CSV table of C-alpha atoms in Angstrom, one decimal:
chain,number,residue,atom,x,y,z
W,215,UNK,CA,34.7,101.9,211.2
W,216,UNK,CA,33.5,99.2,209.1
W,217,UNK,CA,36.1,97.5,206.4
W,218,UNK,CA,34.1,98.5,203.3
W,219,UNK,CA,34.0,102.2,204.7
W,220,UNK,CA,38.1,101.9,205.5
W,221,UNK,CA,38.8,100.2,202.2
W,222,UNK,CA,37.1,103.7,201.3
W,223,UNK,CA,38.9,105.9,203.1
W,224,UNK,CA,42.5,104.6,202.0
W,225,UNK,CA,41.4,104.2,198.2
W,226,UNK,CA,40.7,107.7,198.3
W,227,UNK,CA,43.7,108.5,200.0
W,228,UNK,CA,45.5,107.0,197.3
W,229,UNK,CA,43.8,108.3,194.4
W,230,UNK,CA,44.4,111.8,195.7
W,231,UNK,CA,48.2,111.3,196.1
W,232,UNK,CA,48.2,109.9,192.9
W,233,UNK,CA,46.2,113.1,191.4
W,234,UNK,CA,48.9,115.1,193.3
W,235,UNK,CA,52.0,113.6,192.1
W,236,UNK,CA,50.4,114.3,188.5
W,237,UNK,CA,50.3,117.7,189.1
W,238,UNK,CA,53.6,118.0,190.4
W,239,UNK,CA,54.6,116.2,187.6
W,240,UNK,CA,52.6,118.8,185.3
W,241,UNK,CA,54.0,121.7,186.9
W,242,UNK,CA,57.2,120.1,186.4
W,243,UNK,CA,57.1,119.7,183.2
W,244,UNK,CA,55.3,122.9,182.2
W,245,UNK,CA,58.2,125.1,184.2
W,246,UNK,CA,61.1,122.5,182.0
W,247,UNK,CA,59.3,123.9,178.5
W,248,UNK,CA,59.2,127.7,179.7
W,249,UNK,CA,63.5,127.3,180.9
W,250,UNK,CA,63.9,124.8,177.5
W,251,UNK,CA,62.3,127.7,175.0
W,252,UNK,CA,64.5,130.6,177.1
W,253,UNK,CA,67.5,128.8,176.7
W,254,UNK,CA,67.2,127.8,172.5
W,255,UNK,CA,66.2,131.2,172.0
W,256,UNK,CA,69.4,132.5,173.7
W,257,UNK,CA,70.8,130.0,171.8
W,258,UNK,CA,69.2,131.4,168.2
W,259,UNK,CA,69.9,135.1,168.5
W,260,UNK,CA,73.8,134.3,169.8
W,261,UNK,CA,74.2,132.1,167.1
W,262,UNK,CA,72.4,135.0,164.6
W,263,UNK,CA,69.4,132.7,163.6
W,264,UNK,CA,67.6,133.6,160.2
W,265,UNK,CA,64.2,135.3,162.3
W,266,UNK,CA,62.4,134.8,158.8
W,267,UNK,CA,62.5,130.8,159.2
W,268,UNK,CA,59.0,129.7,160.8
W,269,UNK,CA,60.8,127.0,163.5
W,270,UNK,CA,63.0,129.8,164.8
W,271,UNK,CA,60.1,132.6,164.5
W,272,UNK,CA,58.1,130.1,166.9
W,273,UNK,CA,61.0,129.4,169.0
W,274,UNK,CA,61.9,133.2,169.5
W,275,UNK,CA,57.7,133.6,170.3
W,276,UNK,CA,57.9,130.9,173.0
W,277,UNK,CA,61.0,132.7,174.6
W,278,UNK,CA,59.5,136.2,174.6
W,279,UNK,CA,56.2,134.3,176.2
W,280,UNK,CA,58.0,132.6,178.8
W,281,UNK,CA,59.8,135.7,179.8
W,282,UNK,CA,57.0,137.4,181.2
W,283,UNK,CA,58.5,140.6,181.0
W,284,UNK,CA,60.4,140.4,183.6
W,285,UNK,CA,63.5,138.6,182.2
W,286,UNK,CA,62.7,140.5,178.9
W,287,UNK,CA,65.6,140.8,176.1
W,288,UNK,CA,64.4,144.5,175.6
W,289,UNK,CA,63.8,145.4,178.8
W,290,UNK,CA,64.7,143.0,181.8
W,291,UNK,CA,66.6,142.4,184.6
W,292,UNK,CA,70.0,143.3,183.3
W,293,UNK,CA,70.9,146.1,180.4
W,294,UNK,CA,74.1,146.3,178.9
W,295,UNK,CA,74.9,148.9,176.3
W,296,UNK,CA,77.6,148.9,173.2
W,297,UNK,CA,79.1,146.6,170.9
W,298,UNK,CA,76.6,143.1,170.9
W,299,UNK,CA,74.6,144.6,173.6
W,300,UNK,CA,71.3,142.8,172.1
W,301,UNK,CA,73.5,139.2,172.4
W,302,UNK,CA,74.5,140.0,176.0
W,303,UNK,CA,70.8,141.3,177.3
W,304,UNK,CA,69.1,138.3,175.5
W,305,UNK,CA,71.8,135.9,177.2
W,306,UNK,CA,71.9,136.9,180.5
W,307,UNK,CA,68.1,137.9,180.8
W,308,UNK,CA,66.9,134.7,179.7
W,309,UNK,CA,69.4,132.8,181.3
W,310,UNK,CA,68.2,134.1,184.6
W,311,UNK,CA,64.3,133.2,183.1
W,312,UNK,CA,65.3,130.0,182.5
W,313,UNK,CA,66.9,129.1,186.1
W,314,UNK,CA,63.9,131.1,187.6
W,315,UNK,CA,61.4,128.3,185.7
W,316,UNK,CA,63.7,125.6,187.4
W,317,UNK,CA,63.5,126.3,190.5
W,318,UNK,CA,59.7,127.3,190.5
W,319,UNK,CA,59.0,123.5,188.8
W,320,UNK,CA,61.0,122.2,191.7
W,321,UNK,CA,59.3,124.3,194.7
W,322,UNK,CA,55.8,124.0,192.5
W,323,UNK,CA,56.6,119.8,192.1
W,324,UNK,CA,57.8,119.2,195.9
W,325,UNK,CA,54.9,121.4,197.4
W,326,UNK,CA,52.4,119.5,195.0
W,327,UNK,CA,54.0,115.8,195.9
W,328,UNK,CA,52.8,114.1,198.6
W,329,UNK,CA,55.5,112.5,200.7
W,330,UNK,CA,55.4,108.9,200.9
């Protein structure tokens, strides 16, 4: 193999484990703002947030986004019943979204990575 044709090769070898690594770290950070908007909104509706405040209304959109459904306040994973019911389903569904996000970042970033 010639040097200009190796200098090649291993400049594009870096440039796609650089590529790579930015979409680990994209995935990363993606995953980080779907647990971080789960997480305030439990926050917001234990702590009884005005839902008529825009910052809290966007907040509270995120969450519900990021839920997918599954870890829905309304209708996810968990379902308690009585006294602060709504408190409890919001808290422990989206807390369970949130740690869900994490760890698909972390698979989604190590799988993306390239190992040095």
């Amino acid at each position: 193999m010639r040097a200009g044709a190796r200098r090649a090769a291993t400049l594009t070898g870096a440039g796609i484990r650089r590529v790579r690594t930015l979409l680990g770290d994209i995935v990363w950070f993606a995953c980080l703002l779907a647990a971080t908007a789960l997480l305030l909104g439990a926050v917001l509706v234990v702590l009884d947030a005005n839902t008529r405040n825009a910052l809290v209304a966007a907040v509270l959109r995120a969450a519900d986004w990021a839920d997918l459904g599954v870890f829905s306040r309304t209708a996810g994973v968990k379902q308690f019943s009585g006294d602060n019911a709504v408190v409890k389903n919001t808290v422990t569904n989206w807390g369970l979204g949130a740690v869900a996000w994490l760890v698909v970042g972390r698979v989604g970033r190590r799988i993306l990575t390239p190992r040095s």
